[in-house]
Short mmCIF file of C-alpha atoms in Angstrom, two decimals:
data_model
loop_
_atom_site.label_atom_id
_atom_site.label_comp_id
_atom_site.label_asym_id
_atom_site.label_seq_id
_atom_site.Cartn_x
_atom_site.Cartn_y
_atom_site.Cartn_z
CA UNK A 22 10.82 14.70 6.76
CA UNK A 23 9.97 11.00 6.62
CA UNK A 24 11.88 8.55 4.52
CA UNK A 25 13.80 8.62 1.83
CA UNK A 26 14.54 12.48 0.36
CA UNK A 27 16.35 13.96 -2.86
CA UNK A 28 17.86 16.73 -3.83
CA UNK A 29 17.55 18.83 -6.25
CA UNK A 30 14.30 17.00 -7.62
CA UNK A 31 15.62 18.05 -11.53
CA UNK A 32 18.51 19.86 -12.49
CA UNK A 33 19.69 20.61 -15.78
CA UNK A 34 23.61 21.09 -16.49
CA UNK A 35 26.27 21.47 -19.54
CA UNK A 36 28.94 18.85 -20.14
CA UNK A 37 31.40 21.01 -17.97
CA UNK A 38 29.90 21.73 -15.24
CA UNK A 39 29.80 19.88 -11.77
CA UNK A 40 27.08 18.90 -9.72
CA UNK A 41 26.13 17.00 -6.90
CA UNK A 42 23.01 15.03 -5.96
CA UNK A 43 21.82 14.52 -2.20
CA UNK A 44 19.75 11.92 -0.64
CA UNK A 45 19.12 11.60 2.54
CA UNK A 46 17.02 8.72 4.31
CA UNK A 47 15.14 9.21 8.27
CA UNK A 48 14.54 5.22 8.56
CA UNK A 49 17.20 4.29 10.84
CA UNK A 50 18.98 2.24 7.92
CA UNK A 51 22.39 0.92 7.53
CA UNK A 52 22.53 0.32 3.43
CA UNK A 53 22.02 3.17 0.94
CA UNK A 54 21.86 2.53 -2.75
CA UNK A 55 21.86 4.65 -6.21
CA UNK A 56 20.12 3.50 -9.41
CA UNK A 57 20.19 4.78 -12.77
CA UNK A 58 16.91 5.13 -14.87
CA UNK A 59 17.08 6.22 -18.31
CA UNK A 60 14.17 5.57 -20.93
CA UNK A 61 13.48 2.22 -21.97
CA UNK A 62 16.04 0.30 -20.08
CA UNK A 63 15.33 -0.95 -16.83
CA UNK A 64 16.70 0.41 -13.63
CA UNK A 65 20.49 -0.10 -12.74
CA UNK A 66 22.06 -0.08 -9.87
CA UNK A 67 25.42 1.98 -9.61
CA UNK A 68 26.84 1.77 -6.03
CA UNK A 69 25.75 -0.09 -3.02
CA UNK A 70 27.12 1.70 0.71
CA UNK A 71 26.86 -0.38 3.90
CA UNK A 72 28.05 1.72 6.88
CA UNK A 73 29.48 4.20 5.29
CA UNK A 74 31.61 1.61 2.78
CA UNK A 75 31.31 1.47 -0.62
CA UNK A 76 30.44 -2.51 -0.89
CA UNK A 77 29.20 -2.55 -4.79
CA UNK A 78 30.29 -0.53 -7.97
CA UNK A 79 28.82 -1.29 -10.67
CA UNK A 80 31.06 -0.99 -13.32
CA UNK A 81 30.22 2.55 -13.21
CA UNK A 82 32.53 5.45 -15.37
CA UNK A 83 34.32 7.80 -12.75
CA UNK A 84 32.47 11.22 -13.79
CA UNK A 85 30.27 9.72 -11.02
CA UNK A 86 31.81 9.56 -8.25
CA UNK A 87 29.80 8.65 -4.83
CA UNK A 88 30.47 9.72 -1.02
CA UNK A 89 28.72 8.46 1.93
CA UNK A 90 29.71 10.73 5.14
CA UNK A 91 27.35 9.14 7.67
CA UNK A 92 24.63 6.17 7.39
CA UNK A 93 21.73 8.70 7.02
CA UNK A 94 23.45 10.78 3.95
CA UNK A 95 24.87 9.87 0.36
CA UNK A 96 25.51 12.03 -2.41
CA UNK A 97 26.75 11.51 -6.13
CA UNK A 98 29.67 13.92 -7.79
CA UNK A 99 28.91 14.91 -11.48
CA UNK A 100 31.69 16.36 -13.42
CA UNK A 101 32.20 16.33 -17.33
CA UNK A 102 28.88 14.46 -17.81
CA UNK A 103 27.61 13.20 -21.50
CA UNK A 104 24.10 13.92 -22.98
CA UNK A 105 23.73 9.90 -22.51
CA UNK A 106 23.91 10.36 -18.81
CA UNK A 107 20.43 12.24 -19.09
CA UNK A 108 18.25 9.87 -16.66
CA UNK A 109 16.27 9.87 -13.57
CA UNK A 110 18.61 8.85 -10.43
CA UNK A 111 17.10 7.31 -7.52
CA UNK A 112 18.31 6.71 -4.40
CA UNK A 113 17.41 4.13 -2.24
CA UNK A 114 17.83 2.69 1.63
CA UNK A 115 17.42 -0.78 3.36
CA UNK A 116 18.31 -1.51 6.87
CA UNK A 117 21.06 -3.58 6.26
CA UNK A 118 22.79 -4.27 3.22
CA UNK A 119 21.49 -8.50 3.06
CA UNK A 120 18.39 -6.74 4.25
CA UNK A 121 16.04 -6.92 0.77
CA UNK A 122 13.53 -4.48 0.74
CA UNK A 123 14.78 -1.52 -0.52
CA UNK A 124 12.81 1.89 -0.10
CA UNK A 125 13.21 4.68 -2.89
CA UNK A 126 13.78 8.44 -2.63
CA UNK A 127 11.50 10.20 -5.34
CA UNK A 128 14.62 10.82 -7.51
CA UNK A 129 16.69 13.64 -9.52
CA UNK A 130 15.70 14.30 -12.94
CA UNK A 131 19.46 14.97 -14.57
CA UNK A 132 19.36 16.48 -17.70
CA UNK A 133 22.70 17.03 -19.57
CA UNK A 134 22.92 19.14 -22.65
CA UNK B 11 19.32 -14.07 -22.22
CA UNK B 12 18.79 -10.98 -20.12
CA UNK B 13 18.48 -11.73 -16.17
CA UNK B 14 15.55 -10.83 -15.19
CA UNK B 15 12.83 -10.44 -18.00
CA UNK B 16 9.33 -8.74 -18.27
CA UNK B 17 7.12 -8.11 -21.39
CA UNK B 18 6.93 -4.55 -21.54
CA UNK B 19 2.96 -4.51 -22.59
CA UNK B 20 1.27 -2.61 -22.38
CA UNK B 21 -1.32 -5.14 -21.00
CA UNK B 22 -5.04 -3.59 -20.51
CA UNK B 23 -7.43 -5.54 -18.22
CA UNK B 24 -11.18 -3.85 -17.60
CA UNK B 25 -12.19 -2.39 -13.79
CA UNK B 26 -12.79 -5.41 -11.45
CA UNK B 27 -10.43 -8.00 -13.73
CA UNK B 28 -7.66 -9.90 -12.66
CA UNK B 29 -4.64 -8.17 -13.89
CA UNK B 30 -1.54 -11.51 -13.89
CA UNK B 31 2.00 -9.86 -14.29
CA UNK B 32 4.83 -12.38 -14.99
CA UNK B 33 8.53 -12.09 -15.06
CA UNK B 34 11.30 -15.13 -15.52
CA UNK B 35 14.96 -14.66 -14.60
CA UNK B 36 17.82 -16.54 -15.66
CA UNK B 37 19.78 -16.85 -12.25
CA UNK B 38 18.43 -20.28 -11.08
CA UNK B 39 20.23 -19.45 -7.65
CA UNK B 40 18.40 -16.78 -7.15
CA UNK B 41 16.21 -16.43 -3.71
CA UNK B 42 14.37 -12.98 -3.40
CA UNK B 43 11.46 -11.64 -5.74
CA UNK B 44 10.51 -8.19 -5.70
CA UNK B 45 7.37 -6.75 -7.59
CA UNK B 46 7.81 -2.14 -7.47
CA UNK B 47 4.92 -0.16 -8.59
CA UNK B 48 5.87 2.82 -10.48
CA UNK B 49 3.78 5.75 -11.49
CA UNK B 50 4.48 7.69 -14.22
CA UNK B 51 7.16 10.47 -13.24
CA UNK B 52 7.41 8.43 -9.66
CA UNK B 53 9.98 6.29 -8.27
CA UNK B 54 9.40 2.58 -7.63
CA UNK B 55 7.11 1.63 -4.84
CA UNK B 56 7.70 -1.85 -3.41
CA UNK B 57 4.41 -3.68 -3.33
CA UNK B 58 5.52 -7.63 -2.25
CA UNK B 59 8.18 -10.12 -2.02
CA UNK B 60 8.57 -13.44 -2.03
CA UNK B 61 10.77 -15.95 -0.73
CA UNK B 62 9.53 -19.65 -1.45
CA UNK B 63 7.79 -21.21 -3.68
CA UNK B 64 4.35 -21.10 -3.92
CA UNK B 65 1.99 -17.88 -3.10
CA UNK B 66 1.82 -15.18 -0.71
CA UNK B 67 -1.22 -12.65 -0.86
CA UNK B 68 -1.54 -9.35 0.34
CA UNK B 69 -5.04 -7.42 -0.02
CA UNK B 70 -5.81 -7.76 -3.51
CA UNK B 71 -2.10 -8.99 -4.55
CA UNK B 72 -0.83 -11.98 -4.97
CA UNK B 73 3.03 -12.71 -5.43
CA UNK B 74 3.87 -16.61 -7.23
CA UNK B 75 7.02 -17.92 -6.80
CA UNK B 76 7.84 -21.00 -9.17
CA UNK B 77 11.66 -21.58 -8.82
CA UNK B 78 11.89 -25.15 -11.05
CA UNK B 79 10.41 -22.61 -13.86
CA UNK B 80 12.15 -19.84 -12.75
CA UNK B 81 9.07 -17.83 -12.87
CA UNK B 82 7.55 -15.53 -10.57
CA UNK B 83 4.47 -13.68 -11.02
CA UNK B 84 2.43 -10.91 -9.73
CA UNK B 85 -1.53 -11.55 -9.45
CA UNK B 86 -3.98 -8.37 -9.08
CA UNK B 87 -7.44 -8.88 -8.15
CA UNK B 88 -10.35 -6.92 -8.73
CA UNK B 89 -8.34 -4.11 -10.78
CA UNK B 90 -8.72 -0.69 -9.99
CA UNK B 91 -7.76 2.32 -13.13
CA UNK B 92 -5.73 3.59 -9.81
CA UNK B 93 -3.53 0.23 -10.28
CA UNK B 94 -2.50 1.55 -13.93
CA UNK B 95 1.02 1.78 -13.66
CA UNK B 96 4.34 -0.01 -14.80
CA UNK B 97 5.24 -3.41 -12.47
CA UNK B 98 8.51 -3.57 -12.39
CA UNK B 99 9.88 -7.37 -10.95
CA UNK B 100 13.39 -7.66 -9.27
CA UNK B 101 15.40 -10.52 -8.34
CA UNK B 102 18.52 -10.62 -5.79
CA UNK B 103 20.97 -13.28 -7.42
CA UNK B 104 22.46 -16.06 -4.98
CA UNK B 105 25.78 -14.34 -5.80
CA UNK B 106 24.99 -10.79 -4.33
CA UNK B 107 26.74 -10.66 -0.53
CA UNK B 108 25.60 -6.24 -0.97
CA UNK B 109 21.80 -5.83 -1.43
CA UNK B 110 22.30 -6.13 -5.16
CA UNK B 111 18.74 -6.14 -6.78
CA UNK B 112 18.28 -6.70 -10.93
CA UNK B 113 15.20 -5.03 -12.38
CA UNK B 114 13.16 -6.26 -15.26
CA UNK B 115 12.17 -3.86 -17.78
CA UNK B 116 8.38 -3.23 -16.43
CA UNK B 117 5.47 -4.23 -17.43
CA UNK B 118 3.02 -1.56 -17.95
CA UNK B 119 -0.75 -1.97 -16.68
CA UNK B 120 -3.56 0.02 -17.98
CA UNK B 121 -6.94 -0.68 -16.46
CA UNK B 122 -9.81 1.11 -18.21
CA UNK B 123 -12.83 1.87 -16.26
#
């Protein structure tokens, strides 16, 4: 596997249930990211980890709720999720977190009914 | 005023025209410029950045940075239909210690053969 990699690439889940979405990035970098895409609104970043610390959170509700057990691995927690939180979730990596260029995984597609 | 802004075309430009993407952000403090490609049902793709004013080329791209207008735009020479896609600019604001990137909206790019 090269790059940036996602799991599960869509998943479809009911307000109760609970989830989790993996990513998983074989560049060597330091600074792993999640975005939010949903339909016309442009992308949003949630949380920013550098070295395994959560250095950003962007104002985001606690039904998501990240974890970042090593440098090369960061998942997201879904629990009691809202049909608004239907959206394409990308991760992302960059070698350091001042480091700009960010590289994406090819993203979940969540789906909440 | 929303950060970082885009007009969402679509903008069609015939095979072999020059396709000129632009994007203005309201952070005047701001000091890196992304331009993403994004395929439909694809996650972003970085193509350039810039960091100073003036122009940096790559192939047939070429990335403006104007920072007195707060303007940055993306140039694309000799269009291909394989360059239809949505542009998607991003800016890191001056205040952002974490990686922190704001998108624009996208501006979609149709190039009819």
């Amino acid at each position: 596997e090269t790059g940036v990699t996602q799991t599960p690439r869509h998943l479809v889940m009911g307000m109760t249930n609970k989830k989790s979405l993996k990513c998983e990035q074989h560049l060597g970098h330091n600074a792993m990211y999640w975005y939010k895409q949903s339909a016309k609104k442009p992308l949003e970043l949630m949380f920013v980890y550098s070295l395994e610390e959560r250095v950003e959170n962007n104002s985001v509700p606690s039904r998501f709720s990240p974890e970042c057990p090593n440098s090369s691995h960061l998942f997201l927690h879904l629990h009691t999720l809202q049909p608004e939180d239907s959206a394409l979730y990308l991760c992302a990596s960059s070698q350091r977190r001042t480091q700009d260029e960010q590289f994406f995984g090819p993203g979940t597609r969540l789906t909440v009914l | 005023q929303k950060e970082v802004e885009q007009n969402s075309g679509p903008l069609s430009v015939p095979e072999g025209a020059i396709a000129s993407l632009n994007c203005t952000y309201s952070d005047r403090g701001s000091q890196s410029f992304f331009w993403y490609r994004q395929y439909s049902g694809k996650s972003p793709e970085l193509i350039m950045f810039i960091y100073s004013n003036g122009d940096k080329e790559d192939g047939r791209f070429t990335a403006q940075l104007n920072k007195a207008s707060q303007y940055v735009s993306l140039l694309i020479r000799d269009s291909q239909p394989s360059d239809s896609a949505t542009y998607l600019c991003a800016v890191r604001p001056l205040s952002s210690n974490t990686g922190k990137l704001i998108f624009g909206q996208g501006t979609t790019l149709q190039v009819k053969p």
